[in-house]
Short mmCIF file of C-alpha atoms in Angstrom, two decimals:
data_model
loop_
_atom_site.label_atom_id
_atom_site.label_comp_id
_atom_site.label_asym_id
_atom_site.label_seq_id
_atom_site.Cartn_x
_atom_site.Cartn_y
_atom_site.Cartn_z
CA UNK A 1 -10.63 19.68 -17.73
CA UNK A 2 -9.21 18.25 -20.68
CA UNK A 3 -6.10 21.07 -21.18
CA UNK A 4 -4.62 22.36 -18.09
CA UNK A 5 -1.08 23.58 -17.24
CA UNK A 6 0.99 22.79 -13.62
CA UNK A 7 3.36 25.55 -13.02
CA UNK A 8 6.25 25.67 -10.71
CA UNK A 9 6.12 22.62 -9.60
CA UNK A 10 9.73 20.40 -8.40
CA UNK A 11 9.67 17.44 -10.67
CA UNK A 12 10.87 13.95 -8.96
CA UNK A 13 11.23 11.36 -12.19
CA UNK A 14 14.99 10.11 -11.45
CA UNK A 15 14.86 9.23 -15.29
CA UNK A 16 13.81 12.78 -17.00
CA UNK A 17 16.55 15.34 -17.61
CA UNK A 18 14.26 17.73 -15.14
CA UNK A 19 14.76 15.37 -12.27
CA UNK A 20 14.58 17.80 -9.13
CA UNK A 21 13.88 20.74 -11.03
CA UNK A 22 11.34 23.39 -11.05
CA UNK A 23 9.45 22.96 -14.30
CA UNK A 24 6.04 23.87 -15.82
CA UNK A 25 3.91 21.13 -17.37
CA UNK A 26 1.25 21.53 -19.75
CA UNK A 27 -1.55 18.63 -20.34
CA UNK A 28 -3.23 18.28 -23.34
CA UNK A 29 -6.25 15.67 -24.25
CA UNK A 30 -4.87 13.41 -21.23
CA UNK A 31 -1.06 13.48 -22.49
CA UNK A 32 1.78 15.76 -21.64
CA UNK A 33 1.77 18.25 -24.39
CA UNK A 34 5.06 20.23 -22.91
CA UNK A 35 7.47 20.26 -20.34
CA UNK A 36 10.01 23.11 -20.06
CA UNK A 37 11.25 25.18 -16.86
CA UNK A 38 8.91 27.88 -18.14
CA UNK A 39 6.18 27.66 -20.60
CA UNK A 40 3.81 30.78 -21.59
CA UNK A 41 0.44 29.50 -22.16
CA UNK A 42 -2.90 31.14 -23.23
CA UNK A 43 -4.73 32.70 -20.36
CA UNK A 44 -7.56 30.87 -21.52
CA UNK A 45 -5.74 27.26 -19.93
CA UNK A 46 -6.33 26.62 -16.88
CA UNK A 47 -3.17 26.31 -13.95
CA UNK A 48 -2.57 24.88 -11.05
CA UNK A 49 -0.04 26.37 -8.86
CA UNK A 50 2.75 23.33 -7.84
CA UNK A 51 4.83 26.37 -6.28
CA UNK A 52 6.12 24.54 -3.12
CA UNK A 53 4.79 21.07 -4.15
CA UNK A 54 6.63 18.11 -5.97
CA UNK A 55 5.30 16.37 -9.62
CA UNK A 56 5.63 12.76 -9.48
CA UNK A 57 4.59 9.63 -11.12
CA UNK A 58 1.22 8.57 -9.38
CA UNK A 59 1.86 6.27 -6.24
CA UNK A 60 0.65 2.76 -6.27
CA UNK A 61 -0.64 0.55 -3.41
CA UNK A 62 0.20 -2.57 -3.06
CA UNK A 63 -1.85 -3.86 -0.25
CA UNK A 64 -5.36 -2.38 0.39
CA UNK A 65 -8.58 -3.54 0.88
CA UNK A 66 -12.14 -2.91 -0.24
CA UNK A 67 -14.80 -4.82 0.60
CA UNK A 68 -16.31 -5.78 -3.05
CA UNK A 69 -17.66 -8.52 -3.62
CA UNK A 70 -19.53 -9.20 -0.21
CA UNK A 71 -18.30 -6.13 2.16
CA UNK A 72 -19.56 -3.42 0.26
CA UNK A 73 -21.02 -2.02 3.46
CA UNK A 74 -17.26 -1.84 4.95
CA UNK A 75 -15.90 -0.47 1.21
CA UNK A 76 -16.88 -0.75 -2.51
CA UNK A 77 -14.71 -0.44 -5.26
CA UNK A 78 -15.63 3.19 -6.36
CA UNK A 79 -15.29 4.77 -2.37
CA UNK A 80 -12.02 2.99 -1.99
CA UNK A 81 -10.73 4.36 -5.42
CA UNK A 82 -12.10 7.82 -3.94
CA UNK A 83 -10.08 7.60 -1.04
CA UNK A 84 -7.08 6.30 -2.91
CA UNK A 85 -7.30 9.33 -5.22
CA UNK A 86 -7.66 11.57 -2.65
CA UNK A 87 -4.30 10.33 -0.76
CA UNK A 88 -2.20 10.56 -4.36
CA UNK A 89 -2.46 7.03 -5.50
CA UNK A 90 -3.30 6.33 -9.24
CA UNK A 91 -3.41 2.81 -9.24
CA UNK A 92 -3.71 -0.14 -6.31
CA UNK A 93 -4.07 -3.98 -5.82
CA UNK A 94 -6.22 -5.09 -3.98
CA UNK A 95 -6.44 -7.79 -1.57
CA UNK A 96 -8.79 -11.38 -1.50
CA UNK A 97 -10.15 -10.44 1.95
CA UNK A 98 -13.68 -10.49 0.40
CA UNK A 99 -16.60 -12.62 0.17
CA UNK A 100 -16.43 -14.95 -1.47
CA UNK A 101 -13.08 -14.33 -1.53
CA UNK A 102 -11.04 -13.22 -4.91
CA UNK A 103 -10.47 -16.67 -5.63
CA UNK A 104 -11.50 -17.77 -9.51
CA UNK A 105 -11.27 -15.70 -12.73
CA UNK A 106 -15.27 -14.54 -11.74
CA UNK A 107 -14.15 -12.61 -9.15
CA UNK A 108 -10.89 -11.00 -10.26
CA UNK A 109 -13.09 -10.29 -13.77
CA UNK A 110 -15.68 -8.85 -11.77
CA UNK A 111 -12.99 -6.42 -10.01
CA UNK A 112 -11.61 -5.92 -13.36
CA UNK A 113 -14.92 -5.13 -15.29
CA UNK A 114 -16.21 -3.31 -12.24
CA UNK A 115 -13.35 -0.50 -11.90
CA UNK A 116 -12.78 0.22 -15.99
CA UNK A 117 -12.99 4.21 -16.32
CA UNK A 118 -12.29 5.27 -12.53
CA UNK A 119 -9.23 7.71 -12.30
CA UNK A 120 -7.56 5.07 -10.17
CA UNK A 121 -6.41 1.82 -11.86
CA UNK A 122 -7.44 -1.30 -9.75
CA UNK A 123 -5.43 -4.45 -9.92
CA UNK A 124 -6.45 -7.66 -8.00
CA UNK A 125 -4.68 -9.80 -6.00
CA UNK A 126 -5.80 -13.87 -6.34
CA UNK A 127 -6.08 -16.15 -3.49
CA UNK A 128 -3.44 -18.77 -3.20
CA UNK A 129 -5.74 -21.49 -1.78
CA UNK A 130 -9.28 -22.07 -2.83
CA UNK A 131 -11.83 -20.01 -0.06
CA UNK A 132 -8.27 -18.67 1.71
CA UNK A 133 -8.41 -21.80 3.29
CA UNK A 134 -5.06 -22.79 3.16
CA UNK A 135 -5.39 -26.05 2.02
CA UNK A 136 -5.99 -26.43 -1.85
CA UNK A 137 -4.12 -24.33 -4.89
CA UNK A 138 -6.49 -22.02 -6.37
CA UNK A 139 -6.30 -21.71 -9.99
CA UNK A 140 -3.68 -19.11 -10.09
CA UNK A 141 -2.65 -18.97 -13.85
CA UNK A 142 -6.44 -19.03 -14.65
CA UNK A 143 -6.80 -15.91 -12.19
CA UNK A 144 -3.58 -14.35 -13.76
CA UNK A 145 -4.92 -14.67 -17.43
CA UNK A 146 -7.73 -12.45 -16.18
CA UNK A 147 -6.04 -10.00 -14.52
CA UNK A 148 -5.16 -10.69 -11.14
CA UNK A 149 -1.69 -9.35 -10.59
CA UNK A 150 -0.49 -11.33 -8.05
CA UNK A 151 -1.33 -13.60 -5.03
CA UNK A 152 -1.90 -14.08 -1.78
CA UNK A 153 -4.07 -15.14 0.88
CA UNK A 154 -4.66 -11.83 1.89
CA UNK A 155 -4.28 -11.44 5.79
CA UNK A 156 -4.54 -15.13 6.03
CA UNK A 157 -1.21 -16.72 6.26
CA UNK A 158 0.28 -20.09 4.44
CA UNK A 159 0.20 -21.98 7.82
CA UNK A 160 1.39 -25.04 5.78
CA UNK A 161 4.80 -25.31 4.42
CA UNK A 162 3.81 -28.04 1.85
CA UNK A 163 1.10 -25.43 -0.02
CA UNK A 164 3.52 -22.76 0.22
CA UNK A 165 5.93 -25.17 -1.38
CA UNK A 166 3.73 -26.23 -4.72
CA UNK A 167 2.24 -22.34 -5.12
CA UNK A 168 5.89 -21.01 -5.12
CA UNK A 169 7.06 -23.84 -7.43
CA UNK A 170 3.75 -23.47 -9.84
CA UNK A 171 3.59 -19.75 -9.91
CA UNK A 172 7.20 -19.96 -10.90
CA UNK A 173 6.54 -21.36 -14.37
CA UNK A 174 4.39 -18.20 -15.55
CA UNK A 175 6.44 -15.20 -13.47
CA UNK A 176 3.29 -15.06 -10.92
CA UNK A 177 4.14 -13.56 -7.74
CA UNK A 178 3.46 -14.91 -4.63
CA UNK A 179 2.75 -12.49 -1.93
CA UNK A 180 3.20 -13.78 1.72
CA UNK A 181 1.79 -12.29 5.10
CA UNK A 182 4.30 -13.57 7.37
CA UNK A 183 2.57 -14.27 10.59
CA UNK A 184 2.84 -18.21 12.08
CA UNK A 185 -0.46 -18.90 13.38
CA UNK A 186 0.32 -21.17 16.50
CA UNK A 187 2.84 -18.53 17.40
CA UNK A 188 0.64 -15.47 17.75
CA UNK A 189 -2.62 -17.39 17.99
CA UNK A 190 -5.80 -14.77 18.49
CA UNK A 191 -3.24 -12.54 20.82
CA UNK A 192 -4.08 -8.71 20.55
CA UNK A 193 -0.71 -6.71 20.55
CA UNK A 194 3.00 -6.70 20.45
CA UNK A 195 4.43 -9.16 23.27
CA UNK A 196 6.70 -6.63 25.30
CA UNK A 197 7.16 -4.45 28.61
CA UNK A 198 4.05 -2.80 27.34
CA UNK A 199 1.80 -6.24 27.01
CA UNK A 200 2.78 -7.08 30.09
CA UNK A 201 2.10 -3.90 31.81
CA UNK A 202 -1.49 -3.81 30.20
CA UNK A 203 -1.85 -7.32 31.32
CA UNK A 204 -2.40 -8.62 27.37
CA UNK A 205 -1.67 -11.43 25.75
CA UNK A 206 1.04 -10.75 23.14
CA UNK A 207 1.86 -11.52 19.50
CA UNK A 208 6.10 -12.18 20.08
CA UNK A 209 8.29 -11.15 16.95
CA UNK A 210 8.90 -14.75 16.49
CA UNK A 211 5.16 -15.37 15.00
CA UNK A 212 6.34 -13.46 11.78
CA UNK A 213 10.49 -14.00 11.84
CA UNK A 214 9.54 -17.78 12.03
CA UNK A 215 7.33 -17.26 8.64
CA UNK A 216 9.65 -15.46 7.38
CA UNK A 217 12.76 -17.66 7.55
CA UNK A 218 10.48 -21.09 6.36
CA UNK A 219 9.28 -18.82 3.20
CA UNK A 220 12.81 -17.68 2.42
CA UNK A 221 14.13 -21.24 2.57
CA UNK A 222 11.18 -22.54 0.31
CA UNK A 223 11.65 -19.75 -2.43
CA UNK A 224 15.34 -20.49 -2.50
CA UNK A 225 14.83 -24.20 -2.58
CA UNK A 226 12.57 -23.37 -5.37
CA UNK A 227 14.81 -20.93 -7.19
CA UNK A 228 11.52 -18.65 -6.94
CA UNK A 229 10.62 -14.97 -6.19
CA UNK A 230 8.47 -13.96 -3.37
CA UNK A 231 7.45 -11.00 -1.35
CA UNK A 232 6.79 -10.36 2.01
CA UNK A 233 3.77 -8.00 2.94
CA UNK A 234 3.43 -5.57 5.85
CA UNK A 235 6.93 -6.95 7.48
CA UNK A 236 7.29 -5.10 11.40
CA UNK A 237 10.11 -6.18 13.34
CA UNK A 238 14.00 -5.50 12.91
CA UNK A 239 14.53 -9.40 13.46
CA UNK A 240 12.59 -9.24 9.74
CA UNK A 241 14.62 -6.66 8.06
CA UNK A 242 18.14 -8.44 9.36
CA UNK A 243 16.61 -11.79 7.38
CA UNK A 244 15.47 -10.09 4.31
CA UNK A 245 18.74 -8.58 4.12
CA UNK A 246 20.85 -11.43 4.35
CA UNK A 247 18.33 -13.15 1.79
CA UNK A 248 19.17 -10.22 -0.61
CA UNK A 249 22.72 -10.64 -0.30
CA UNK A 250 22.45 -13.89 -0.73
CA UNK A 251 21.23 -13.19 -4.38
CA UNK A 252 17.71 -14.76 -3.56
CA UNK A 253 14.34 -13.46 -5.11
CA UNK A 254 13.12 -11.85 -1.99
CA UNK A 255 11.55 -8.08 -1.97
CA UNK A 256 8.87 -6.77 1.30
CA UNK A 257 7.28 -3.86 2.38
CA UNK A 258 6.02 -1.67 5.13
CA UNK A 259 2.60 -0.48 6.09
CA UNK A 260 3.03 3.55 6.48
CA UNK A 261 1.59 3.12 10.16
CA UNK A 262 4.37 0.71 11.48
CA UNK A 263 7.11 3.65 10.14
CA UNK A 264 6.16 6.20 12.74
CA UNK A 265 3.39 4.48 15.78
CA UNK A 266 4.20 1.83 18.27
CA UNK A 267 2.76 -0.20 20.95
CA UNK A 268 2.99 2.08 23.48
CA UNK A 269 -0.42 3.55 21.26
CA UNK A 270 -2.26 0.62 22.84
CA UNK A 271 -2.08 2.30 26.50
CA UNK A 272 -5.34 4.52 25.12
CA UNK A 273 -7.04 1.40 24.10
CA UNK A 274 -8.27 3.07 21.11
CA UNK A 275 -9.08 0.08 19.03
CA UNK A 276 -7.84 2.10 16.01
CA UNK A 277 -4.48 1.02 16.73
CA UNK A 278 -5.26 -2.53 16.81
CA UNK A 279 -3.72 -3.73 13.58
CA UNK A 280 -1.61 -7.02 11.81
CA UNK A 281 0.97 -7.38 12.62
CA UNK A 282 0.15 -5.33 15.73
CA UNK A 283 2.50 -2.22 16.06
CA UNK A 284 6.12 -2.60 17.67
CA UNK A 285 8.41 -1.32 19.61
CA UNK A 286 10.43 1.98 19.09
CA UNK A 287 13.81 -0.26 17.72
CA UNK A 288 11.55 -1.72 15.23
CA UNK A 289 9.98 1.04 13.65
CA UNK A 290 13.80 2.73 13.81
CA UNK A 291 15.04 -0.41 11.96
CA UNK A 292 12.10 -0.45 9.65
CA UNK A 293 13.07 3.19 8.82
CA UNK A 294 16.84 2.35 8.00
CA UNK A 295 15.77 -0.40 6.12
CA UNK A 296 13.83 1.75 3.75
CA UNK A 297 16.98 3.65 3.60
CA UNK A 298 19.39 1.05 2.81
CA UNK A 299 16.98 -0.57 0.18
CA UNK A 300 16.31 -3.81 2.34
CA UNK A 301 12.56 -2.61 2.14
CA UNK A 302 11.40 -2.18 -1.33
CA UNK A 303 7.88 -0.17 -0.85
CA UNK A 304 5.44 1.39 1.45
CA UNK A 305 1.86 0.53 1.58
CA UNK A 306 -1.20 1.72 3.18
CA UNK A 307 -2.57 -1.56 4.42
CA UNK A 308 -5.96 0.21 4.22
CA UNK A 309 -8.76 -1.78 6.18
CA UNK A 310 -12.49 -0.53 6.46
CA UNK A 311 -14.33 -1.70 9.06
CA UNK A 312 -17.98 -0.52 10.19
CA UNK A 313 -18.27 1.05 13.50
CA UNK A 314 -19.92 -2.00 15.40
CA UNK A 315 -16.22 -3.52 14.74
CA UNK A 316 -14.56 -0.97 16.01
CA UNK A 317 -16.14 1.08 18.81
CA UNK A 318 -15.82 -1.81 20.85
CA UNK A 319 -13.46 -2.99 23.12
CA UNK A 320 -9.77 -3.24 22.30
CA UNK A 321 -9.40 -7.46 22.91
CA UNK A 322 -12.78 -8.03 20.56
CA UNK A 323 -12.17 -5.31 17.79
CA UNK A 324 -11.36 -5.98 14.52
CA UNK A 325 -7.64 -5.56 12.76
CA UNK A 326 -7.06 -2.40 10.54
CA UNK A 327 -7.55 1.20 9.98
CA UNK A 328 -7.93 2.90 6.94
CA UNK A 329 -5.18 4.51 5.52
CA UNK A 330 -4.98 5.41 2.17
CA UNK A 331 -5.43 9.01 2.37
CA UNK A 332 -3.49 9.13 5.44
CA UNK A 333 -0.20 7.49 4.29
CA UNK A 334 1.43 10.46 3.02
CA UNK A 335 1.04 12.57 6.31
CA UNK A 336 2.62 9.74 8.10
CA UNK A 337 5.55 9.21 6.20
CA UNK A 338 6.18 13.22 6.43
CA UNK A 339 5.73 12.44 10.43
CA UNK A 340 8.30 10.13 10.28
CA UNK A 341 11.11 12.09 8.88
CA UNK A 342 10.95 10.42 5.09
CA UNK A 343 11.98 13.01 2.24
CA UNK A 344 10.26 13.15 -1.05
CA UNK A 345 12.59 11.71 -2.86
CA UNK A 346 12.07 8.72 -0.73
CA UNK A 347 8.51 8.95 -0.67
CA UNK A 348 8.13 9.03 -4.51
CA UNK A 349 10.79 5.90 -4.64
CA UNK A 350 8.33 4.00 -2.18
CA UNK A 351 5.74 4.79 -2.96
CA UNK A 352 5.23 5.81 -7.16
CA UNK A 353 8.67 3.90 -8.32
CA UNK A 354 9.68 0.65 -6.95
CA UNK A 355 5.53 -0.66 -6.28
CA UNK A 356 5.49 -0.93 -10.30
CA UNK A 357 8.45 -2.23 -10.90
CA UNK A 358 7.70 -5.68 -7.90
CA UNK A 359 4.64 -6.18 -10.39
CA UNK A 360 5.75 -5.41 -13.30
CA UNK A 361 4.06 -2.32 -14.35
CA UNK A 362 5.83 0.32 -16.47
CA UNK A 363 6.51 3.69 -14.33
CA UNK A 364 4.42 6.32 -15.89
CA UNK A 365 7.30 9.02 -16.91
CA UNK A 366 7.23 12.73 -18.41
CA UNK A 367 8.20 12.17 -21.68
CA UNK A 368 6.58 15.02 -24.10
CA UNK A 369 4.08 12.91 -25.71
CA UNK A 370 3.17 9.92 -22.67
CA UNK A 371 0.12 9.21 -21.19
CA UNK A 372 -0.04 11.82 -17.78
CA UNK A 373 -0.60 10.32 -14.66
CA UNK A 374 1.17 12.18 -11.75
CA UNK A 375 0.48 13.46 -8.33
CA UNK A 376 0.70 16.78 -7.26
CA UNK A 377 1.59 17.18 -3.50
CA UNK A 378 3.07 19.03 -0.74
CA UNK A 379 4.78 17.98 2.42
CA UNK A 380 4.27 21.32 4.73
CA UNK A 381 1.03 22.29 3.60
CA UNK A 382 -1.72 21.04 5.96
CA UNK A 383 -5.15 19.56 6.15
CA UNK A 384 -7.62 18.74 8.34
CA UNK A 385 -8.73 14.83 8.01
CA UNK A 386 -12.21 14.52 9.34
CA UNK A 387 -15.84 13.44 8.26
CA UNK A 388 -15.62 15.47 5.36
CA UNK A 389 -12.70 15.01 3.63
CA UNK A 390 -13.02 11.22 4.45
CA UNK A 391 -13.59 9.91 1.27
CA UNK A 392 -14.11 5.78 2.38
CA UNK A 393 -17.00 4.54 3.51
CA UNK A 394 -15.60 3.41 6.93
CA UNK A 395 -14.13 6.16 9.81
CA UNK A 396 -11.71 3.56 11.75
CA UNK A 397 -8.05 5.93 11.51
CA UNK A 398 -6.67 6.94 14.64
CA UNK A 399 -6.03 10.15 12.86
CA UNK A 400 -9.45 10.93 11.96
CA UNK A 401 -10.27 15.05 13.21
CA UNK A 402 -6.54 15.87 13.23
CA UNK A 403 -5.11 18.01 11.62
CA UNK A 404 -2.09 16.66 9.40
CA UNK A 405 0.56 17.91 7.54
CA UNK A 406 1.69 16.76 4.13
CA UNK A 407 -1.32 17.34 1.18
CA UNK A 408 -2.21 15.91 -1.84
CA UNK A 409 -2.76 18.79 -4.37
CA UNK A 410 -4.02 16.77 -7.59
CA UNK A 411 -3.87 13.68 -9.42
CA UNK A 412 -4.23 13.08 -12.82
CA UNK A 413 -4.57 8.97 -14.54
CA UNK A 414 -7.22 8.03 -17.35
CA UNK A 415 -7.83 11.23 -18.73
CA UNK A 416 -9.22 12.22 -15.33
CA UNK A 417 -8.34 15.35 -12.69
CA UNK A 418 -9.14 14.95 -8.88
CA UNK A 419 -8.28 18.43 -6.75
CA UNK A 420 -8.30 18.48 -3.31
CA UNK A 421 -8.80 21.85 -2.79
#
């Protein structure tokens, strides 16, 4: 569909004099031809009705994970970018948890190469340490000059301050980013859930805030030391959001962000012992996820991410203490965020705005003229997520056969349409 027109749809681009208005846009040849509160088009161009729905840049993810190279039976690059599509997100980075992991300029080339002409723009994200073994620098610049985005060492954690130290100070002297998951490995050891009332009542060993607060303050203290920028992944605990905001007052180079499913679940999910709620960090308590969500608010947090995690069902459908960490959630992020009270604008800020702007990536915008890549969705509409409309390869969402509410209409990025109908 190379012409198309979106009509009455409310556009949310804070920088385009139709910000929060109801406008018709009309595509041309993958560009935005016109943009007007009316247009009258030929009845030979297609439409799509946006009455109800909100126009927005694409949203970008800044923590998933596929399985390519290695996992392809848990993800490949084309399913994930299905499912990524599917929940409204043009673009995403994704994380070294592969194997080998993404850890030399082969690897983040072969993600590179491998993705050209999907809809969905795929960035990698370089190991830190050689193997994620936390003990030798990777070549990071090499990695960057071949288009890894940023780094990390995925769901592994820095567990030495000393490497932590030399990647902050090296990455510094070409802009890299360093991406930390803040979890202190001697602290939460191989515990299965949030240490708490409900832990204890399950008779579980718990993962205490302090495993990621501890992480949190040494990595703060080494990127000011350093005079360096870092960012916090997946952060889950109000103890978090009270140190990131005094690091931001402080002036220091220090942005996080949330997984959608620590926003709106918490441990008391675990009582079920569905092992789709096993995740890392493990979900909190109620006064986290209420500071999480006033941290969004106040701008401590700077994004939302879907943290999505494939895992075959022999990893899952097992029990809770041996189960593997993660669910997938990329087409499921938006529904959540609507279950937990966010508004559009919010969503679009979190999710479309602020992601680009922590890496660097210009904000696609609505300029007559630009490149088009939007999403088209609705936050009262509903859908029903189940086998079908399950675009990844893996099934491990605690949501999977519920109905939800909040739908992605369309996205548009490369000269490419994907409906969900």
């Amino acid at each position: 569909m190379n012409t198309f027109q979106i009509n009455s749809a409310t556009l949310l681009s804070p920088e385009n004099k139709y910000h929060n208005q109801v406008v018709d846009v009309l595509i041309e040849k993958g560009r935005i031809s016109k943009i007007a509160k009316k247009i009258s088009s030929d009845k030979s161009i297609e439409t799509i009705d946006g009455k109800g729905s909100y126009l927005s840049a694409g949203f970008f993810d800044l923590n998933a994970n596929f399985g390519e190279p290695g996992l392809e039976t848990k993800e490949d690059l084309k399913t994930g970018a299905a499912a990524a599509a599917a929940g409204g997100f043009t673009a995403v980075t994704v994380q070294p948890n592969t194997a080998p992991p993404i850890h030399s300029r082969s690897e983040v080339s072969l993600i590179v190469n491998s993705s050209k002409g999907f809809l969905v723009d795929v960035f990698p994200i370089g190991s830190i340490s050689k193997n994620r073994e936390g003990k030798e620098l990777a070549e990071l610049y090499d990695m960057q000059s071949n288009g890894a985005i940023a780094f990390s060492d995925g769901n592994k954690s820095i567990q030495e301050a000393g490497l932590m130290n030399r990647a902050l100070l090296y990455a510094k002297g070409f802009d890299g980013l360093i991406i930390s998951f803040p979890q202190d490995h001697s602290i939460a050891a191989d515990n299965k859930m949030n240490e708490g009332i409900v832990s204890t009542y399950l008779g579980m060993k718990g993962i205490p805030n302090l495993a990621e607060t501890l992480m949190i303050s040494r990595d703060i203290y080494l990127a000011e030391y350093n005079d360096s920028s870092i960012h916090f992944t997946t952060i889950s605990t109000a103890d978090t959001v009270d140190l990131v905001k005094k690091a931001k007052a402080k002036g220091l180079k220090v942005t996080c962000d949330v997984a959608a499913h620590h926003l709106y679940f918490t441990e008391e999910e675990v009582v079920s012992f569905d092992s789709n709620f096993k995740v890392s960090p493990p979900l909190r308590t109620k006064k986290d996820v209420k500071a999480l969500l006033k941290g969004l608010k106040d701008g401590t947090i700077d994004a939302i991410v879907s943290q999505h995690t494939p895992h075959e069902i022999e990893f899952k459908n097992v029990e809770f203490h041996i189960a593997k960490n993660g669910i997938i959630g990329l087409q499921t992020v938006l529904p959540i965020l609507v279950k937990a009270g966010l508004e559009a604008e919010t969503i679009v800020e979190k999710l479309a705005i602020a992601p680009r702007k922590l890496v660097n990536i210009e904000v696609p915008n609505f300029e007559e003229g630009s490149s088009a890549n939007f999403v088209l969705f609705n936050i009262d509409e509903t859908w029903v997520f189940d086998e079908k409309t399950n675009h990844s390869k893996s099934k491990n969402s605690p949501l999977l056969g519920q109905e939800l509410k909040g739908k992605v209409k369309a996205v548009f990025n490369n000269d490419k349409l994907n409906l969900n109908n």
